[in-house]
Coordinates of C-alpha atoms and ligand atoms in Angstrom, one line a residue:
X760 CA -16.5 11.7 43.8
X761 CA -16.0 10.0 40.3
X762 CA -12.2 9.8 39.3
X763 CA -13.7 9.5 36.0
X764 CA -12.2 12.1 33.7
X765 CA -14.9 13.3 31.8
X766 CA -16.7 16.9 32.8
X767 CA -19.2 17.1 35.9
X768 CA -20.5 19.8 33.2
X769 CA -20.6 18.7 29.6
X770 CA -22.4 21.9 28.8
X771 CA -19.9 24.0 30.3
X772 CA -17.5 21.9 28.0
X773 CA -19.5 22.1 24.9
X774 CA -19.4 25.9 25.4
X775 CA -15.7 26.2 26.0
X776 CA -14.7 23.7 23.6
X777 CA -16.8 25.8 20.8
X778 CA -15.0 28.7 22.1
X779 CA -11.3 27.2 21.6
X780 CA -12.5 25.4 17.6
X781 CA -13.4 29.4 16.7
X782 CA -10.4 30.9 18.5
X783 CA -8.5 28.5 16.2
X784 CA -10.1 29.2 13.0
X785 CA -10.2 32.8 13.6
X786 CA -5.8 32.5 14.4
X787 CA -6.0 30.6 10.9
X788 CA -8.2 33.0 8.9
X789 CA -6.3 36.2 10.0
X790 CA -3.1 34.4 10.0
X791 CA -1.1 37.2 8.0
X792 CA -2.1 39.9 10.1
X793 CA 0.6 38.4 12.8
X794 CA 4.3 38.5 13.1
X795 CA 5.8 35.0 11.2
X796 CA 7.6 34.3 14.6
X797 CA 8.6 36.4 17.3
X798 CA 11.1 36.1 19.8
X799 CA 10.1 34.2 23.1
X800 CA 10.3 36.3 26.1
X801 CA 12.3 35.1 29.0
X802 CA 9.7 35.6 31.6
X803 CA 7.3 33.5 29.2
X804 CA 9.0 30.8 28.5
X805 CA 10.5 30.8 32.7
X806 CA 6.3 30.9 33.3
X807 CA 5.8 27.6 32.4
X808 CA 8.3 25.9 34.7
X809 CA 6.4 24.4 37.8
X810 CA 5.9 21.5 39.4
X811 CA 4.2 18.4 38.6
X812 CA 0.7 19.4 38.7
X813 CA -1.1 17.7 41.7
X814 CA -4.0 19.4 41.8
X815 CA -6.6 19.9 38.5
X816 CA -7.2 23.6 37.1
X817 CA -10.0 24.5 35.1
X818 CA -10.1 23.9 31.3
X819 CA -10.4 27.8 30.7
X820 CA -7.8 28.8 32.4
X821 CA -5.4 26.3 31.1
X822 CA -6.5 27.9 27.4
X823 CA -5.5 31.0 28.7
X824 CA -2.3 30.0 29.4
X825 CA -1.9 28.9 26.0
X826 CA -3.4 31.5 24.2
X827 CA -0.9 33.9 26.1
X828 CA 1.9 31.7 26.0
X829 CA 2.1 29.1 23.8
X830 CA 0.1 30.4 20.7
X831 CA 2.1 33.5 20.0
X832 CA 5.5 31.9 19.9
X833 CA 4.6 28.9 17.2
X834 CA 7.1 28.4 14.7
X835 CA 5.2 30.2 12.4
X836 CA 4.9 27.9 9.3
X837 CA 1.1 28.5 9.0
X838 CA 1.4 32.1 8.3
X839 CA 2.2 33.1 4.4
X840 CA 5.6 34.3 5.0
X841 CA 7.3 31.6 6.3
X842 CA 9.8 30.1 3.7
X843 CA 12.5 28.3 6.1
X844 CA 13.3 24.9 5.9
X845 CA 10.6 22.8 4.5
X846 CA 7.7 23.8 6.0
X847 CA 3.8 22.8 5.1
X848 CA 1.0 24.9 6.1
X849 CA -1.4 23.1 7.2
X850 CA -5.0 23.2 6.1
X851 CA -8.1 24.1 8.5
X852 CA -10.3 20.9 6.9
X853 CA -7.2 18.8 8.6
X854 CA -7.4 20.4 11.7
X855 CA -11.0 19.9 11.8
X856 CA -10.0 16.4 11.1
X857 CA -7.1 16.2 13.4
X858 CA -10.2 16.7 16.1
X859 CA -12.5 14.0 14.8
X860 CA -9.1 11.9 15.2
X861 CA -8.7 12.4 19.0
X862 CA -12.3 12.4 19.9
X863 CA -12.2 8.3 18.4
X864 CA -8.6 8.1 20.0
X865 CA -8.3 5.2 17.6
X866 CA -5.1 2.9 17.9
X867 CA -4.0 1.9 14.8
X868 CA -1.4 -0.5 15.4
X869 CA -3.7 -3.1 14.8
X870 CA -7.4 -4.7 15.2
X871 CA -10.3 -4.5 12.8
X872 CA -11.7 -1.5 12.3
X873 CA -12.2 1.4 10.0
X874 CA -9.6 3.5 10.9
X875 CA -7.0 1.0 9.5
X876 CA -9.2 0.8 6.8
X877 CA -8.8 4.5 5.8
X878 CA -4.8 4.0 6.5
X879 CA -4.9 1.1 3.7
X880 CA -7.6 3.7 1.1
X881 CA -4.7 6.3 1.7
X882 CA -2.0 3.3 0.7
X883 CA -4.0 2.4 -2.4
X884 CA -4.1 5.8 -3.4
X885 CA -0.8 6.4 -3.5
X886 CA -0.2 3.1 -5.0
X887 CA -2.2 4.5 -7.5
X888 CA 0.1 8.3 -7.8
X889 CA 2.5 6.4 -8.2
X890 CA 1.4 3.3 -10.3
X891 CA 2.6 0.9 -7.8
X892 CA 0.8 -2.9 -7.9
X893 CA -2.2 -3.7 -5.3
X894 CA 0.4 -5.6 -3.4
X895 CA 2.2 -2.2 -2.7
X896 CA 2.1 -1.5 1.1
X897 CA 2.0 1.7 2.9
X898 CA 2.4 2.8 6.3
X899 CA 1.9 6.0 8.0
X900 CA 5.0 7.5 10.1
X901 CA 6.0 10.6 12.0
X902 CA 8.0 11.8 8.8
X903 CA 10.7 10.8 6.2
X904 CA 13.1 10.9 8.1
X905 CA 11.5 7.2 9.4
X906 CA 9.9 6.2 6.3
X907 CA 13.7 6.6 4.9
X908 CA 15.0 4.5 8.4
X909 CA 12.4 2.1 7.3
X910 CA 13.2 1.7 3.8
X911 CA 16.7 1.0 4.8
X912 CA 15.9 -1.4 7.1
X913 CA 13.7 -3.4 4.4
X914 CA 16.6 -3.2 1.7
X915 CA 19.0 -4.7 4.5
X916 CA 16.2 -7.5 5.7
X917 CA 16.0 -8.1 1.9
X918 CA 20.1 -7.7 0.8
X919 CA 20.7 -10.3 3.9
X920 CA 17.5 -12.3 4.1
X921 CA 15.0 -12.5 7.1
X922 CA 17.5 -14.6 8.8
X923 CA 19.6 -12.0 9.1
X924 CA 16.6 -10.8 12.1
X925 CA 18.3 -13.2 13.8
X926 CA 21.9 -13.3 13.8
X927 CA 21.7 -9.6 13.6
X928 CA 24.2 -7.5 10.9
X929 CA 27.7 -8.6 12.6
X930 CA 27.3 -11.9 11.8
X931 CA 26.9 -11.0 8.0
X932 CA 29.9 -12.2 5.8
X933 CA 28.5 -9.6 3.5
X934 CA 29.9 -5.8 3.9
X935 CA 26.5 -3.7 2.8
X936 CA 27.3 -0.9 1.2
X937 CA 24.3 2.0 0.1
X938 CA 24.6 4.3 -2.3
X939 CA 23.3 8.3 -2.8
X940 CA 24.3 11.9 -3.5
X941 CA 25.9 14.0 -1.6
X942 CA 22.9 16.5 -1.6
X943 CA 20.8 13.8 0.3
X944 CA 19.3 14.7 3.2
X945 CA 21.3 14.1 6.7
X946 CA 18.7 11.4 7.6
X947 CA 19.7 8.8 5.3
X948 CA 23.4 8.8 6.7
X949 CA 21.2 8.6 10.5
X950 CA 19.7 5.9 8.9
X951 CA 22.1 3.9 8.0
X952 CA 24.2 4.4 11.7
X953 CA 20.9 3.4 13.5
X954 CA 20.5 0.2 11.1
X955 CA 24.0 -0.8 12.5
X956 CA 25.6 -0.9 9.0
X957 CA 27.1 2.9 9.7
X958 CA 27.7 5.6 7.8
X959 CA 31.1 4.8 6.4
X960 CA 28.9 2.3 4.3
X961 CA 27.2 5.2 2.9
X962 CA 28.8 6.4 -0.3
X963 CA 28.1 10.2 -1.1
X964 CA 28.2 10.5 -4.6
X965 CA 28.9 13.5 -6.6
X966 CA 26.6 16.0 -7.8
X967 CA 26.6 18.0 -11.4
X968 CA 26.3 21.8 -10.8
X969 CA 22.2 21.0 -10.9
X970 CA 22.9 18.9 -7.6
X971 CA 22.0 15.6 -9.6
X972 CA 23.7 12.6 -8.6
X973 CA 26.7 11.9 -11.2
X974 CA 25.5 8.2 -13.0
X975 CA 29.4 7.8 -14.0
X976 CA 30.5 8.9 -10.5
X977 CA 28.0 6.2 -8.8
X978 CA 29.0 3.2 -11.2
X979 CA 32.9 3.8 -10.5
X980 CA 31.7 3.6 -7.1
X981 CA 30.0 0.2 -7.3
X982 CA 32.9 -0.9 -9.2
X983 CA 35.0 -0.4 -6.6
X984 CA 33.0 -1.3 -3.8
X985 CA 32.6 -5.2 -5.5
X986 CA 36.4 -5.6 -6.2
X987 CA 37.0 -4.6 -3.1
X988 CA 34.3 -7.8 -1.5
X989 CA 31.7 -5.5 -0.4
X990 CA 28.2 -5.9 -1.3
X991 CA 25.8 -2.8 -3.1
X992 CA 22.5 -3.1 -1.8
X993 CA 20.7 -0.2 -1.4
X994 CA 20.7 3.1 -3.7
X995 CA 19.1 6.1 -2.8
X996 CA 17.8 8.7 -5.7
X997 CA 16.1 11.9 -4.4
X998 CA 13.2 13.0 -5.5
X999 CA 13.7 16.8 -4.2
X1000 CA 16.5 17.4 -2.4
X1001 CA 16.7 19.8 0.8
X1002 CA 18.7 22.6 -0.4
X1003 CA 17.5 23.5 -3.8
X1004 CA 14.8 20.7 -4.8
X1005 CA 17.0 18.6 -7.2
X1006 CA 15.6 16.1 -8.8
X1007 CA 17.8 13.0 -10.0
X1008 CA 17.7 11.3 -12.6
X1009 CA 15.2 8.9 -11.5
X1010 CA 14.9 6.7 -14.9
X1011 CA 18.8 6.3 -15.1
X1012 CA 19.2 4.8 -10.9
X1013 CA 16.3 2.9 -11.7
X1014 CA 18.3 1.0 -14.3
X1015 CA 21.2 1.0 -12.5
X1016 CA 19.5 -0.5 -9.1
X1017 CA 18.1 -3.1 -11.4
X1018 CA 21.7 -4.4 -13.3
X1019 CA 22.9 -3.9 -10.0
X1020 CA 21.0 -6.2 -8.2
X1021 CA 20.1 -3.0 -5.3
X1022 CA 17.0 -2.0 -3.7
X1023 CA 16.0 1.0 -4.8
X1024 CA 14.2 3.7 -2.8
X1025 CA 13.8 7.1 -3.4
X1026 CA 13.7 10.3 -0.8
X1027 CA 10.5 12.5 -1.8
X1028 CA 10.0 14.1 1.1
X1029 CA 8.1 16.9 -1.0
X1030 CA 9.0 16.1 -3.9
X1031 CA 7.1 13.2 -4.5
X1032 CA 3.9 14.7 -4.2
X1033 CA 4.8 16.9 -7.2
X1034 CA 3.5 13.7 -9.1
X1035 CA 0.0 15.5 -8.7
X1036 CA 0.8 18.6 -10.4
X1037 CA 0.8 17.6 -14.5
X1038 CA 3.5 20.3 -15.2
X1039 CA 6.2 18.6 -12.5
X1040 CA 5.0 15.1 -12.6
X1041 CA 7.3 14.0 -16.0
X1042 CA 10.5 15.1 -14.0
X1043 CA 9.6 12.3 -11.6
X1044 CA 10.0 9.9 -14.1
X1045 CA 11.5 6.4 -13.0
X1046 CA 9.7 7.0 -9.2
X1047 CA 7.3 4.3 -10.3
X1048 CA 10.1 2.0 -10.5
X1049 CA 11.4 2.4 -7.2
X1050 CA 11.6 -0.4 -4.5
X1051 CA 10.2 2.1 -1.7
X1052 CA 9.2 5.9 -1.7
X1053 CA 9.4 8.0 1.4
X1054 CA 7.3 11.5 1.6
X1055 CA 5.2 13.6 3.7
X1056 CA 1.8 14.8 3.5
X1057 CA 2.8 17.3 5.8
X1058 CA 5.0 19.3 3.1
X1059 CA 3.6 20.2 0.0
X1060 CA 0.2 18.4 0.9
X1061 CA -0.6 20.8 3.4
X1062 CA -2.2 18.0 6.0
X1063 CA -1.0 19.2 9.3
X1064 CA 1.9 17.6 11.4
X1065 CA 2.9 14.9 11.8
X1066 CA 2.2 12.6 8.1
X1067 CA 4.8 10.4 7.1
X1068 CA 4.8 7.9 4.2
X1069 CA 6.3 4.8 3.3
X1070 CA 4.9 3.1 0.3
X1071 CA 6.7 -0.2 -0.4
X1072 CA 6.4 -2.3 -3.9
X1073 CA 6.4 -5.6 -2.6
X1074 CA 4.3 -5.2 0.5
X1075 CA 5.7 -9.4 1.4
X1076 CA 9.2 -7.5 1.8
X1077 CA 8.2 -4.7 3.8
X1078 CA 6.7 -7.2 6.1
X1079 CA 9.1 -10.0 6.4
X1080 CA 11.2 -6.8 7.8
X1081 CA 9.3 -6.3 10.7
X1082 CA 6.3 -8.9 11.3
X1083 CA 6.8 -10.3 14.7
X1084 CA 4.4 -12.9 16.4
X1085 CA 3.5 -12.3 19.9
X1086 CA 0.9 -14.0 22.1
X1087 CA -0.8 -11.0 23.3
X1088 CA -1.1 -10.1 19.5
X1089 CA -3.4 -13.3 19.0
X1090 CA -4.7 -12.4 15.0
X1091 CA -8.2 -14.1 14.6
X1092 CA -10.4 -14.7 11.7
X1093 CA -13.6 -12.8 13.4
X1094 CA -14.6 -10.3 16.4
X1095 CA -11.6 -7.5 17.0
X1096 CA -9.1 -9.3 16.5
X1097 CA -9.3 -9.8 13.1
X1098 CA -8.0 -7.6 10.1
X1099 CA -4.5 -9.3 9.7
X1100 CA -1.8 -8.4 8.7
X1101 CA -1.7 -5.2 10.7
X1102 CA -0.5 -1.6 10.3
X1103 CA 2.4 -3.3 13.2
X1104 CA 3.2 -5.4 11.1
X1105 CA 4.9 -3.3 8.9
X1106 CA 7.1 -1.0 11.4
X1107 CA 8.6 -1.0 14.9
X1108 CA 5.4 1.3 15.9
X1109 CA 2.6 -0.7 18.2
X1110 CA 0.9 2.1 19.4
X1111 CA -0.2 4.6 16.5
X1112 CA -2.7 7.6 16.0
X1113 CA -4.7 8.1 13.2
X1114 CA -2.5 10.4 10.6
X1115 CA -4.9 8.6 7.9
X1116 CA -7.8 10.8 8.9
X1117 CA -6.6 14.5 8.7
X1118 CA -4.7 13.1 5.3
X1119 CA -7.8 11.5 3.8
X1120 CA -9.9 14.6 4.4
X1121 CA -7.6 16.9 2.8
X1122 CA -7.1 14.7 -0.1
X1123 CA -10.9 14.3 -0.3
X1124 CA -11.7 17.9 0.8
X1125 CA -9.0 19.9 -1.5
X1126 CA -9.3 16.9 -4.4
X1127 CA -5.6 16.1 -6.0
X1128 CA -6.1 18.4 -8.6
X1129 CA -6.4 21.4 -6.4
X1130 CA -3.1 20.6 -4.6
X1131 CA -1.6 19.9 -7.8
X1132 CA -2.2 23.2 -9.0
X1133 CA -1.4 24.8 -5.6
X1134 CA 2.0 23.0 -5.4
X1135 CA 2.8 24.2 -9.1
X1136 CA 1.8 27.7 -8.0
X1137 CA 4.0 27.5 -5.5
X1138 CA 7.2 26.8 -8.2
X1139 CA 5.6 29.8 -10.3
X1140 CA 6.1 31.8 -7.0
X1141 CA 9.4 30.6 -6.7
X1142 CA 10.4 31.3 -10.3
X1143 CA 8.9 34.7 -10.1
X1144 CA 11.6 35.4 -6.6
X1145 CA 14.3 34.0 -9.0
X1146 CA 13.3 36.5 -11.6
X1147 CA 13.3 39.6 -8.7
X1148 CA 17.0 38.3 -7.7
X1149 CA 17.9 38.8 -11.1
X1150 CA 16.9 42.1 -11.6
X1151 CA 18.6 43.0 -8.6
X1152 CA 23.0 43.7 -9.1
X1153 CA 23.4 43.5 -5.2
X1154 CA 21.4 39.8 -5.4
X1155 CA 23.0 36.9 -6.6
X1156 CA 21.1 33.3 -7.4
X1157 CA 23.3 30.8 -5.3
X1158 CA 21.9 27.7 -7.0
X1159 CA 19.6 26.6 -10.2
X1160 CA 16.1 26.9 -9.2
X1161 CA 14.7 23.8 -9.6
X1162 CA 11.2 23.8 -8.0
X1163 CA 9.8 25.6 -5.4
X1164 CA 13.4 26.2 -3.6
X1165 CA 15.7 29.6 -4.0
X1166 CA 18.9 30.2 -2.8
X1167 CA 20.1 33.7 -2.7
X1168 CA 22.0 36.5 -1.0
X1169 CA 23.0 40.1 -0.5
X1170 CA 26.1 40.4 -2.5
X1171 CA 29.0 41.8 -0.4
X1172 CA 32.2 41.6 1.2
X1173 CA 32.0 39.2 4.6
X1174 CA 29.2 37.7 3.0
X1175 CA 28.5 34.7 5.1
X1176 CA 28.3 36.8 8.3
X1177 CA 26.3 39.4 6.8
X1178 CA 23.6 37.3 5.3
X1179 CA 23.3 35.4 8.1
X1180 CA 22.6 38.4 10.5
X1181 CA 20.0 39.3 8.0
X1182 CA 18.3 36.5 8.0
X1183 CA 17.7 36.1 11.7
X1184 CA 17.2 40.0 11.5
X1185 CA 14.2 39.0 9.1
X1186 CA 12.8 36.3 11.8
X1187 CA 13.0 39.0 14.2
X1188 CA 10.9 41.2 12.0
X1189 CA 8.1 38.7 11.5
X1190 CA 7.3 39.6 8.1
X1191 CA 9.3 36.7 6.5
X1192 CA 11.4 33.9 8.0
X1193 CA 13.6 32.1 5.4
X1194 CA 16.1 30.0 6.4
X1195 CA 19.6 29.9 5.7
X1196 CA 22.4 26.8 3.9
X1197 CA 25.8 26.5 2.4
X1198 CA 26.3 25.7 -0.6
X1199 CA 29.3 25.6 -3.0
X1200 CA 29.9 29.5 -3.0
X1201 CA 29.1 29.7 0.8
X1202 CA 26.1 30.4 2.9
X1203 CA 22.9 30.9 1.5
X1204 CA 19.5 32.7 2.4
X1205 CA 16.9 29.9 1.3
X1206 CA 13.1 30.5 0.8
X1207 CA 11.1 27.1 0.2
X1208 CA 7.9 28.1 -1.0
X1209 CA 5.9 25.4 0.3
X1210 CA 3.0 27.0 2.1
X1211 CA 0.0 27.3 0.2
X1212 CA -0.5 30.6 1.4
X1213 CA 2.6 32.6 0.4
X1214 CA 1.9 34.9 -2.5
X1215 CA 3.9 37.2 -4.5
X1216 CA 3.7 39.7 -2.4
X1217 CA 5.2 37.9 0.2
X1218 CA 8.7 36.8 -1.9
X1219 CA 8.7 40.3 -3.1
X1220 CA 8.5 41.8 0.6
X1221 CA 11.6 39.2 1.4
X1222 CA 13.9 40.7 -1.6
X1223 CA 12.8 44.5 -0.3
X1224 CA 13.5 43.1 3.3
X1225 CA 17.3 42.1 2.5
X1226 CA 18.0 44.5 0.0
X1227 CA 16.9 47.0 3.2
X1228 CA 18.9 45.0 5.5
X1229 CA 22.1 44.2 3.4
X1230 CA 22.0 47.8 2.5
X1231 CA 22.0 48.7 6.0
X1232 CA 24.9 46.3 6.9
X1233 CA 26.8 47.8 4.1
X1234 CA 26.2 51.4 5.4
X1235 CA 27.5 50.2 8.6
X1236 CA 30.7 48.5 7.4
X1237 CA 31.8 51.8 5.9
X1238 CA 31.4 53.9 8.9
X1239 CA 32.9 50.9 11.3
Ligands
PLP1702 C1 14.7 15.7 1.1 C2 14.3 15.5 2.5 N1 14.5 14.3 3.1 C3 14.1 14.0 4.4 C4 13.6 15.0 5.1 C5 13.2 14.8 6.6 O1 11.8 14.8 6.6 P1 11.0 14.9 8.0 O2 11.4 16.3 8.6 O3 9.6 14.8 7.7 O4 11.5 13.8 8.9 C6 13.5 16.3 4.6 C7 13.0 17.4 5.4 O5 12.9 18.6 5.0 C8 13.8 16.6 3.3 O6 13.7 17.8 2.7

């Protein structure tokens, strides 16, 4: 017998393989008619504890186990009314893609071929967005939490010079020091622990009551930090931040970053790709004057996980930070080995699949204007929750409501408690799943409207859901 992988039948695994591509499309089509997320039952998730598999099992009745156990207990961010953390939808011409992608099983760490090419067309296209030169580089990743690693990384290489790859940070005379609000994501302070400059060297600036980084607040800062010998090198602005979608003042840390002598990089996880909807795209003003810009596809563009982006200005810098030769990496001018610099040469990552594809074909598929108009839809659908809240007295709005982002809650005594239990109440219900933060006034319920497919009716169900369920807690309290 073969110990070749590939059916003995093809035919039978045409016919299955059909089956599995419509089972799919059909869970995607009908999407709302199931729960958001239900709970996993013990006996399911004990059911796929076993042993190492030895011996092989037919393809069909490996589906069936995942149709029975995997595929009902998905996080749920496909289906219209989830609103919890930052969530994209996904899109069924990028899982189409997503297929094309593992039937090449290309390896885009480097070589030359065309798969790398359509990683550099997705580069120069958001070069383009963002009106970055055509020496911009770009480089898929798993999400922004690397593509922020990474641009941290580059602004040390460049604050201490490629030498510094050498000797390593604790041979620096220089004390780095980075700069960004204290709404910024919980990466950036990873970030700048993993980069071995810590997170004490990570200054949290301030926030106005629209969760802006305060420009006075960050220049006393700096002040400080160079009479006191240490060196400002990096400055992060957000572009969207996690809890309620701020924006900073991008044009204003540009200039700054610049006097400053700082690398500047900006976090737009989603909120970058607002630069494709003509109604948001003025608020990202200054973006085009970053250093390096971190942000997903697989947020607010909808191309299924993972799609991570890092789009560097001066692609020389982004690849003096990681460039390394190797013999077994031989670049030539012709045959395979050609195509130099490669996608390695611009991140730790050797070995890398092809996120370019599914990304490509929703661009091309959905066209930027589309998704442009789908993620301002998704702020009207935001704004018209915000106006619900309002006309509620037992709702109150926790935070401004920036973009797509809205932070709310039942209104009563024990609030934090309460408003938690009714948000994982809600998850257990399956007709909405927000997710919850805390913010100034306490804890929050927080709906990110980033799916494409939440509508109206879904926000509205969410306020009818928690008015029912903070009604209910209150009945209770009074009888307790
Ligand atoms: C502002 C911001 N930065 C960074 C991240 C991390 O992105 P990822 O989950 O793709 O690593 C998120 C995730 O929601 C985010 O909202």
């Amino acid at each position: 017998m073969s110990e070749n992988l590939d059916p003995a039948d093809w035919a039978d695994l045409r016919a299955q393989g059909h089956r599995m591509l419509d089972d799919m499309l059909d869970y995607i089509e009908h999407v709302r008619a199931r729960p958001v997320w239900q709970p996993i039952p013990d006996d399911i998730r004990l059911s796929l504890r076993e042993p190492l598999p030895a011996a092989p099992a037919d393809l069909s009745s490996v589906y069936e186990t995942f149709k029975h156990s995997i595929l009902p207990y998905a996080t749920g961010n496909t289906h219209p009314g989830f609103m919890g953390w930052v969530h994209g939808g996904g899109n069924p011409a990028g899982v189409l893609a997503e297929m094309l992608a593992a039937g090449l099983n290309a390896n885009l760490g480097g070589r030359d071929h065309m798969p790398i090419e359509l990683e550099r067309q997705v580069a120069r296209w958001m070069a383009e967005l963002f009106g970055f030169p055509e020496t911009a580089s770009g480089l898929f990743v798993t999400g922004t939490s690397m593509a922020n690693l990474l641009g941290v990384l580059i602004a040390r290489t460049h604050a201490l010079g490629p030498a510094s790859r050498g000797t390593g940070v604790a041979e620096g005379e220089q004390r780095l020091v980075a700069y960004t609000s204290a709404a910024a994501h919980g990466c950036i302070r990873q970030a700048m622990e993993i980069s071995g400059l810590g997170n004490a060297a990570l200054r949290m600036i301030p926030t106005n009551e629209r969760h802006q980084i305060d420009p006075t607040a960050l220049r006393l800062a700096i002040a400080i930090d160079r009479h006191e010998g240490r060196m400002p090198f990096l400055l992060v602005g957000n572009a969207g931040t996690v809890d309620i979608g701020a924006i900073d003042d991008l044009v204003c840390l540009a200039d700054i970053a610049r006097c400053e002598g700082m690398w500047f990089h900006v976090d737009g996880a989603f909120g970058a790709l607002a630069m494709l909807a003509p109604d948001l795209a003025p608020r990202l003003a200054g973006i085009e004057q970053a250093d390096s810009i971190a942000l997903d596809f697989h947020k607010w563009g909808q191309v299924p996980y993972d799609a991570g982006f890092l789009l560097v200005y001066d692609g020389g810098k982004h690849r003096e930070t990681f460039a390394a030769p190797a013999a077994y990496l031989r670049r030539e001018t012709r045959g395979l080995a050609a195509g130099s610099p490669w996608p390695c040469d611009f991140g730790p990552d050797l070995s890398r699949g092809f996120r370019a594809l599914k990304t490509w074909f929703t661009l091309k598929v959905h066209g930027t204007e589309r998704i442009g108009a789908m993620i301002s839809e998704t702020c009207a659908i935001a704004r018209h929750l915000e106006a619900c809240i309002k006309a509620r007295p037992e709702l109150e709005l926790m935070a401004p409501v920036e973009l797509n982002i809205v932070c709310f809650r039942y209104h009563c005594p024990d609030a934090d408690r309460v408003n938690a239990k009714i948000v994982a109440d809600l998850h257990e219900g399956g007709r909405v799943a927000p997710s919850t933060t805390i913010l100034d006034k306490g804890l929050a319920i927080r709906a990110a409207i980033v799916n494409h497919r939440t509508e109206r009716r879904d926000v509205e169900a969410l306020v009818d859901l928690v008015l029912a369920r903070g009604a209910a807690e209150a009945a209770y309290a009074a009888v307790a």
